[in-house]
C-alpha cells in the first residue's frame, strides 16, 4: 500500500472565499492528491498526497499558475569547512532533496548558503543539523568583520610557517636524489630516516590533520572532495616512507630513497595556496566593505529636549537628527530646519553638491557640505537607500550564473574519476611500464592525485561574479544576480523609454494657446486644477507653471484618468478634457482647424496637450522635456558597441522623432500605450533580438519584466525596483554602457578562468600520469592554479571604464 503524507503551504494573494475555493478545487484534481483544504483566514492550504505519485513542487507550481504566491522564508547561512566545489555541490544536492526547501545556493567563495524554504514543512534548525551531518559548520549569517577574518588568516599563516620550518630540512635532503644537485652539501643528519620521520609526522598529522578530518566527513557522506585527494596522496608517501624506514633497520639507512619530503612539502604547498586564496578572496568582497564604510557610525539626535550621540543602529523613525557641516547624514530623512549643499556623489556620481532646504529629502551616507541641518528620520536600518544597495550587491555576489552549472556538475563527479585514474596509473607503471618498481609507480599515482584538486574549478565563476558585480556597483550599476550579469552580455538591442530615460523627465510648460484669444490664465488654472490629481510628469509641469504664476487650484468634483490618452474632470460645473488627439476624436471634438499649428509645435520636440471645455475645443498647452546632457554620447557609444537602439514612447510621432533626431536614434516606436510596450518588446524578440528594456520601473514594469534584461533607471534612493533585473542608480544612459561593458568583461573573465581550470587538469593529469611531474611540483602547480584563478578575477575590480 502506498504511503500518504500531509503538506501545508502558506499562500499569499487570496482576497475572498472564491480564491480559496478555486485553489482547493484545482489541487484536488491533481493526480496523487487525496484531499485538499484551503483556509482563507490563515492563508494556508493543507494537502494529503501520495509521494510516489506526485511531488510537493507540483502543488507550488499549480498555486503560482493560478496567480497566487507560495510564501517562503529566506535565510542566509555562514558555512565553514568547505574546501572545493565538490563540497558546495554536495550541500546543494542534499538540501535540494529535502522536502520544503524550494531553492538553495551555496557560494564557495563567500562561504555562504542562501535558502528559500517552507517553514510549515521544515524549520531552520533541521536544515542546519542536516548540513552539520554532512561534516560542515552552519550558522545564521553574521556580519563578517575584519578582526575575525584577520584572526583566521593569522592562524593559517602560523600553520604554514610551522610546516615550512619543518619541511625545509626535508627539502634540503631531497637534493641528494638528483645528480644535477649533487654538488650541494647535505648534513648527514638530514638523510637519517628517523630524523625525517620526526619532522614529517607533525606536518602530516597536526598541521595536515584538517585534510584527514575533511576527507573522513566527505567519505562518511558518500562524497569526495579536495581533502580526499590530499589525504590519499600525502598518506601514501608518508606511510610508504615509514615502511622503508622500518625496513632499513640494520642497513645503511642514509642510502635509502625516502618520500617524507613529498608528503610534508605537499601539505605545506597546499596550505600556502589556501593562504593566498583566502587573502585574495577577502579582497574580492572589497565592494561590500567599501559600501559599509560609507555609513555614519553614530548620530546626534534629540531626546527629551537634549542632544545625545547614539550608535546609528539606535536611531528610530521620527527621531530628529542634528547634522553639522562636514558630517555624513546618518539616515534617510526629511529636512525640517536649515539649508545646505549635499554631496550625493556616492549615489548619483554627480560631483556637484545639491542644494537642500526645508521639505527636501536627504539620503543616509551623503555628506552635508556647508550648513547646519535638522533631519527627521523617515527610513532607518535596513530601510535606508544604502542598506538596499548593500543588500542588492550581497545578493548578486552570492548568486550563481548559469555558466557555473557546467563546473558544478563536473566537480560533483571529478574526485572519484581522478582517484580511479590514479589507481590505474599506479598499476600500469607497476605492472607494465616499470615492473616491480613500487616507489616509482607510487610517485606517479601521488602526482595524479595532487595535480587534480578541483579548487580552481570551484572558484572560477563565483570569484568573477563577486568582483564584477562589486565593480559594477561602484559605477552605479546594481545587478540583482549572477544570471542577469550573464544575460546582459548577450544583449544586441536596447529599447529606451523616452520620458525620464532619454530625457530628464522634468518637462516645462512652454506655450499656452487659447481658442479665440481667450483668457490664458483662466485656462491654465482650470487645466492645472484638473492635472493636480495626476502623477504624470507632464501634469506636474502644468501644476508647477500655475504655481509660478500664483494661480490657486480650483476644487474638483469629479476626476477620471484615461490611461495613455489624458484626463477628464468636473470643475465648477464645467467638464474639462485634457489629452491627445484621440481623446478629442473619441469625444467628438473637432480640432482640425489648429492641426497645422499643433504640428509645427510638435516638430520642435514639444508635447501638445489639447483642451476641451464642455465638449468644445478651448486651446492647448505645450510642454517640453529636455534631453539629458549625456544621452547623445551614450547612444553613440551603444551604437559603436554594435547595438541596435530603439526609443519607445506614448508621445505622438512628431515629438518622438524630434527627440530621437536630437540624440541620434533612427528607430522610434511612438504612441505606444503602457500596456503595449511589453508587446513591442515581444515583437523584437520574435525577430531573434536579445532585448534590454530601459525604463523608470513604474509604468514600464510589464516591459521590463518581459525583456531579456530589464534595466530600471533609479533615482539613487529607489534601488529596489522589483520588475527590473538591474538598477542604474545614477539615472544616466552612460550607466547602460557601463553595465554592458562590465557584463562582457565578467563573462570573458569567467571563461578565462574555466578555460585555465579545465585546461590545467586536462593537461596536468596526463603529464603526471606519464611521469613527467614530481609530486612536489604537482602540489606547487595545484596551489598556483587556485591562486591564479582568483587573481585573474580580481582584475575586474581595477577595470577602467
XYZ file of N, CA and C in Angstrom, residues 234-355:
366
model
N 49.258 12.316 0.234
C 50.297 12.505 1.258
C 50.427 11.264 2.149
N 49.315 10.591 2.427
C 49.375 9.384 3.266
C 50.158 8.285 2.566
N 49.957 8.146 1.265
C 50.696 7.125 0.513
C 52.194 7.369 0.615
N 52.597 8.626 0.430
C 54.024 8.954 0.504
C 54.553 8.761 1.920
N 53.801 9.200 2.910
C 54.262 9.145 4.312
C 54.388 7.693 4.791
N 53.319 6.907 4.621
C 53.337 5.556 5.172
C 54.286 4.631 4.400
N 54.462 4.888 3.111
C 55.454 4.100 2.374
C 56.859 4.408 2.895
N 57.098 5.685 3.231
C 58.402 6.064 3.791
C 58.597 5.442 5.174
N 57.545 5.369 5.988
C 57.629 4.709 7.288
C 58.005 3.235 7.101
N 57.365 2.587 6.121
C 57.666 1.184 5.816
C 59.133 1.013 5.435
N 59.631 1.899 4.555
C 61.036 1.825 4.142
C 61.972 2.077 5.319
N 61.579 3.003 6.213
C 62.417 3.316 7.378
C 62.557 2.093 8.269
N 61.450 1.376 8.491
C 61.491 0.169 9.316
C 62.347 -0.905 8.643
N 62.203 -1.007 7.314
C 62.974 -1.988 6.557
C 64.473 -1.701 6.611
N 64.815 -0.418 6.807
C 66.225 -0.018 6.758
C 66.983 -0.323 8.036
N 66.297 -0.763 9.079
C 66.955 -1.026 10.352
C 68.041 -2.086 10.157
N 69.244 -1.731 10.548
C 70.363 -2.650 10.424
C 71.128 -2.519 9.131
N 70.640 -1.643 8.205
C 71.354 -1.422 6.931
C 71.849 0.012 6.882
N 72.403 0.404 5.747
C 72.879 1.789 5.564
C 71.685 2.684 5.259
N 71.089 3.223 6.315
C 69.852 3.984 6.170
C 70.023 5.228 5.333
N 71.208 5.790 5.304
C 71.424 7.053 4.583
C 71.324 6.871 3.069
N 71.377 5.652 2.588
C 71.342 5.407 1.141
C 69.923 5.132 0.641
N 68.951 5.081 1.557
C 67.574 4.770 1.163
C 66.896 6.027 0.608
N 66.125 5.839 -0.463
C 65.378 6.959 -1.048
C 63.995 6.996 -0.407
N 63.781 8.005 0.442
C 62.516 8.150 1.163
C 61.646 9.239 0.538
N 60.379 9.297 1.010
C 59.429 10.248 0.417
C 58.742 11.113 1.481
N 59.419 11.265 2.637
C 58.855 12.143 3.661
C 58.712 13.577 3.150
N 59.710 13.996 2.344
C 59.652 15.371 1.838
C 58.455 15.569 0.910
N 58.071 14.496 0.204
C 56.923 14.598 -0.702
C 55.652 14.936 0.079
N 55.371 14.193 1.138
C 54.147 14.436 1.905
C 54.194 15.789 2.611
N 55.332 16.107 3.250
C 55.422 17.359 4.011
C 55.359 18.577 3.106
N 56.080 18.529 2.000
C 56.107 19.688 1.102
C 54.747 19.864 0.425
N 54.083 18.745 0.107
C 52.741 18.852 -0.481
C 51.784 19.569 0.469
N 51.785 19.168 1.730
C 50.901 19.804 2.708
C 51.259 21.276 2.856
N 52.552 21.575 2.901
C 52.996 22.968 3.039
C 52.553 23.803 1.843
N 52.686 23.252 0.636
C 52.294 23.996 -0.558
C 50.776 24.184 -0.628
N 50.023 23.162 -0.213
C 48.556 23.289 -0.208
C 48.144 24.384 0.773
N 48.796 24.408 1.945
C 48.493 25.460 2.925
C 48.838 26.837 2.386
N 49.977 26.920 1.682
C 50.365 28.206 1.084
C 49.329 28.653 0.061
N 48.885 27.716 -0.771
C 47.854 28.059 -1.754
C 46.569 28.508 -1.094
N 46.154 27.810 -0.024
C 44.947 28.187 0.702
C 45.090 29.570 1.343
N 46.303 29.865 1.834
C 46.552 31.164 2.461
C 46.424 32.282 1.433
N 47.066 32.118 0.283
C 46.959 33.117 -0.788
C 45.512 33.247 -1.256
N 44.856 32.099 -1.354
C 43.466 32.081 -1.822
C 42.563 32.838 -0.857
N 42.763 32.618 0.461
C 41.941 33.305 1.465
C 42.136 34.809 1.403
N 43.388 35.234 1.237
C 43.659 36.675 1.163
C 43.057 37.282 -0.108
N 43.169 36.545 -1.203
C 42.615 37.053 -2.462
C 41.093 37.090 -2.405
N 40.463 36.048 -1.802
C 39.009 36.033 -1.669
C 38.532 37.173 -0.778
N 39.335 37.502 0.225
C 38.996 38.638 1.083
C 38.948 39.924 0.293
N 39.857 40.074 -0.652
C 39.876 41.279 -1.493
C 38.694 41.312 -2.454
N 38.178 40.120 -2.811
C 37.085 40.080 -3.787
C 35.788 40.647 -3.232
N 35.645 40.743 -1.912
C 34.444 41.349 -1.323
C 34.700 42.794 -0.913
N 35.669 43.416 -1.556
C 36.037 44.795 -1.248
C 34.861 45.748 -1.432
N 34.008 45.457 -2.423
C 32.888 46.356 -2.715
C 31.955 46.488 -1.514
N 31.667 45.379 -0.837
C 30.785 45.417 0.334
C 31.421 46.235 1.450
N 32.721 46.016 1.684
C 33.394 46.771 2.747
C 33.422 48.257 2.432
N 33.608 48.583 1.148
C 33.608 49.992 0.755
C 32.252 50.629 1.021
N 31.175 49.904 0.676
C 29.835 50.432 0.902
C 29.551 50.582 2.399
N 29.973 49.580 3.182
C 29.755 49.663 4.625
C 30.512 50.826 5.244
N 31.676 51.138 4.673
C 32.479 52.229 5.224
C 31.837 53.594 4.985
N 30.873 53.658 4.052
C 30.200 54.928 3.775
C 29.242 55.320 4.896
N 28.799 54.331 5.675
C 27.809 54.600 6.714
C 28.408 55.440 7.849
N 27.578 56.325 8.370
C 27.968 57.011 9.606
C 27.892 56.002 10.744
N 28.777 56.123 11.714
C 28.787 55.179 12.839
C 27.874 55.634 13.983
N 27.719 56.946 14.122
C 26.878 57.489 15.198
C 25.987 58.599 14.651
N 25.011 59.005 15.444
C 24.120 60.104 15.077
C 23.815 60.932 16.319
N 23.715 62.236 16.131
C 23.305 63.118 17.224
C 21.809 63.359 17.077
N 21.033 62.904 18.067
C 19.580 63.007 17.977
C 19.048 63.815 19.162
N 17.801 64.231 18.986
C 17.140 64.995 20.047
C 16.285 64.039 20.874
N 16.636 63.911 22.152
C 15.869 63.066 23.062
C 15.540 63.868 24.317
N 14.253 64.070 24.563
C 13.783 64.829 25.729
C 14.409 66.226 25.782
N 14.478 66.849 24.616
C 14.984 68.209 24.546
C 16.494 68.327 24.603
N 17.199 67.182 24.695
C 18.656 67.200 24.782
C 19.262 66.551 23.530
N 20.473 67.034 23.141
C 21.208 66.420 22.037
C 22.044 65.268 22.598
N 21.817 64.072 22.042
C 22.508 62.876 22.528
C 23.137 62.148 21.349
N 24.395 61.757 21.496
C 25.064 60.978 20.457
C 24.844 59.490 20.724
N 24.281 58.800 19.733
C 23.958 57.374 19.902
C 24.482 56.590 18.699
N 24.661 55.264 18.825
C 25.032 54.437 17.673
C 23.955 54.520 16.596
N 24.364 54.427 15.350
C 23.434 54.572 14.223
C 22.310 53.540 14.302
N 22.592 52.365 14.891
C 21.585 51.299 14.981
C 20.425 51.670 15.892
N 20.625 52.662 16.770
C 19.591 53.012 17.741
C 18.683 54.146 17.275
N 18.950 54.707 16.094
C 18.083 55.767 15.571
C 16.733 55.161 15.192
N 15.643 55.848 15.588
C 14.290 55.347 15.331
C 13.544 56.258 14.368
N 12.463 55.745 13.813
C 11.577 56.551 12.971
C 11.107 57.776 13.756
N 11.181 58.925 13.116
C 10.699 60.135 13.744
C 11.726 60.874 14.577
N 12.880 60.258 14.837
C 13.935 60.962 15.578
C 14.392 62.193 14.788
N 14.697 63.266 15.486
C 15.261 64.463 14.855
C 16.783 64.370 14.982
N 17.449 64.330 13.834
C 18.903 64.149 13.783
C 19.563 65.488 13.469
N 20.610 65.818 14.215
C 21.362 67.055 14.005
C 22.594 66.736 13.146
N 22.743 67.472 12.046
C 23.868 67.216 11.143
C 24.661 68.497 10.934
N 25.915 68.508 11.400
C 26.775 69.674 11.263
C 27.466 69.664 9.896
N 27.997 70.830 9.464
C 28.746 70.881 8.203
C 29.918 69.900 8.229
N 30.106 69.180 7.112
C 31.207 68.232 7.009
C 30.878 66.837 7.489
N 29.717 66.659 8.126
C 29.351 65.344 8.648
C 28.512 64.560 7.636
N 28.546 63.222 7.783
C 27.677 62.374 6.983
C 26.264 62.396 7.567
N 25.271 62.398 6.694
C 23.888 62.298 7.151
C 23.657 60.846 7.554
N 23.246 60.587 8.793
C 23.206 59.205 9.304
C 22.147 58.308 8.668
N 20.938 58.862 8.416
C 19.820 58.055 7.922
C 19.085 58.819 6.834
N 18.189 58.129 6.127
C 17.327 58.804 5.168
C 16.288 59.616 5.935
N 16.008 60.821 5.460
C 15.036 61.633 6.179
C 14.621 62.877 5.427
N 13.882 63.734 6.124
C 13.368 64.984 5.549
C 13.923 66.159 6.352
N 14.416 67.159 5.620
C 14.947 68.353 6.277
C 13.783 69.122 6.912
N 13.882 69.393 8.210
C 12.827 70.171 8.889
C 13.354 71.537 9.351
N 14.665 71.720 9.261
C 15.224 73.026 9.610
C 16.614 73.142 8.994
N 16.898 74.329 8.410
C 18.222 74.586 7.872
C 18.275 74.493 6.356
N 19.425 74.840 5.823
C 19.657 74.816 4.378
C 21.139 74.511 4.156
N 21.437 73.668 3.169
C 22.823 73.312 2.914
C 22.957 72.677 1.541
N 24.207 72.533 1.103
C 24.518 71.783 -0.113
C 24.947 70.385 0.307
N 24.403 69.367 -0.359
C 24.668 67.978 -0.003
C 25.443 67.296 -1.121
N 26.549 66.659 -0.765
C 27.333 65.875 -1.720
C 26.685 64.495 -1.843
N 26.032 64.248 -2.992
C 25.340 62.978 -3.218
C 26.081 62.093 -4.207
N 27.384 62.331 -4.362
C 28.154 61.613 -5.379
C 28.171 60.105 -5.138
N 28.076 59.663 -3.878
C 28.071 58.227 -3.608
C 26.845 57.537 -4.190
N 25.766 58.309 -4.439
C 24.550 57.754 -5.028
C 24.448 58.043 -6.516
N 24.666 59.287 -6.877
C 24.381 59.728 -8.241
C 25.600 59.807 -9.128
N 26.799 59.825 -8.523
C 28.013 60.014 -9.303
C 28.257 61.448 -9.687
N 27.321 62.324 -9.341
C 27.430 63.747 -9.663
C 28.245 64.457 -8.588
N 29.354 65.075 -8.989
C 30.257 65.693 -8.016
C 29.756 67.040 -7.500
N 28.854 67.690 -8.240
C 28.348 68.996 -7.817
C 27.313 68.808 -6.715
N 27.516 69.445 -5.533
C 26.556 69.308 -4.430
C 25.170 69.823 -4.818
N 24.152 69.234 -4.182
C 22.756 69.586 -4.450
C 22.223 70.402 -3.273
N 21.588 71.544 -3.576
C 21.027 72.393 -2.518
C 19.793 71.734 -1.903
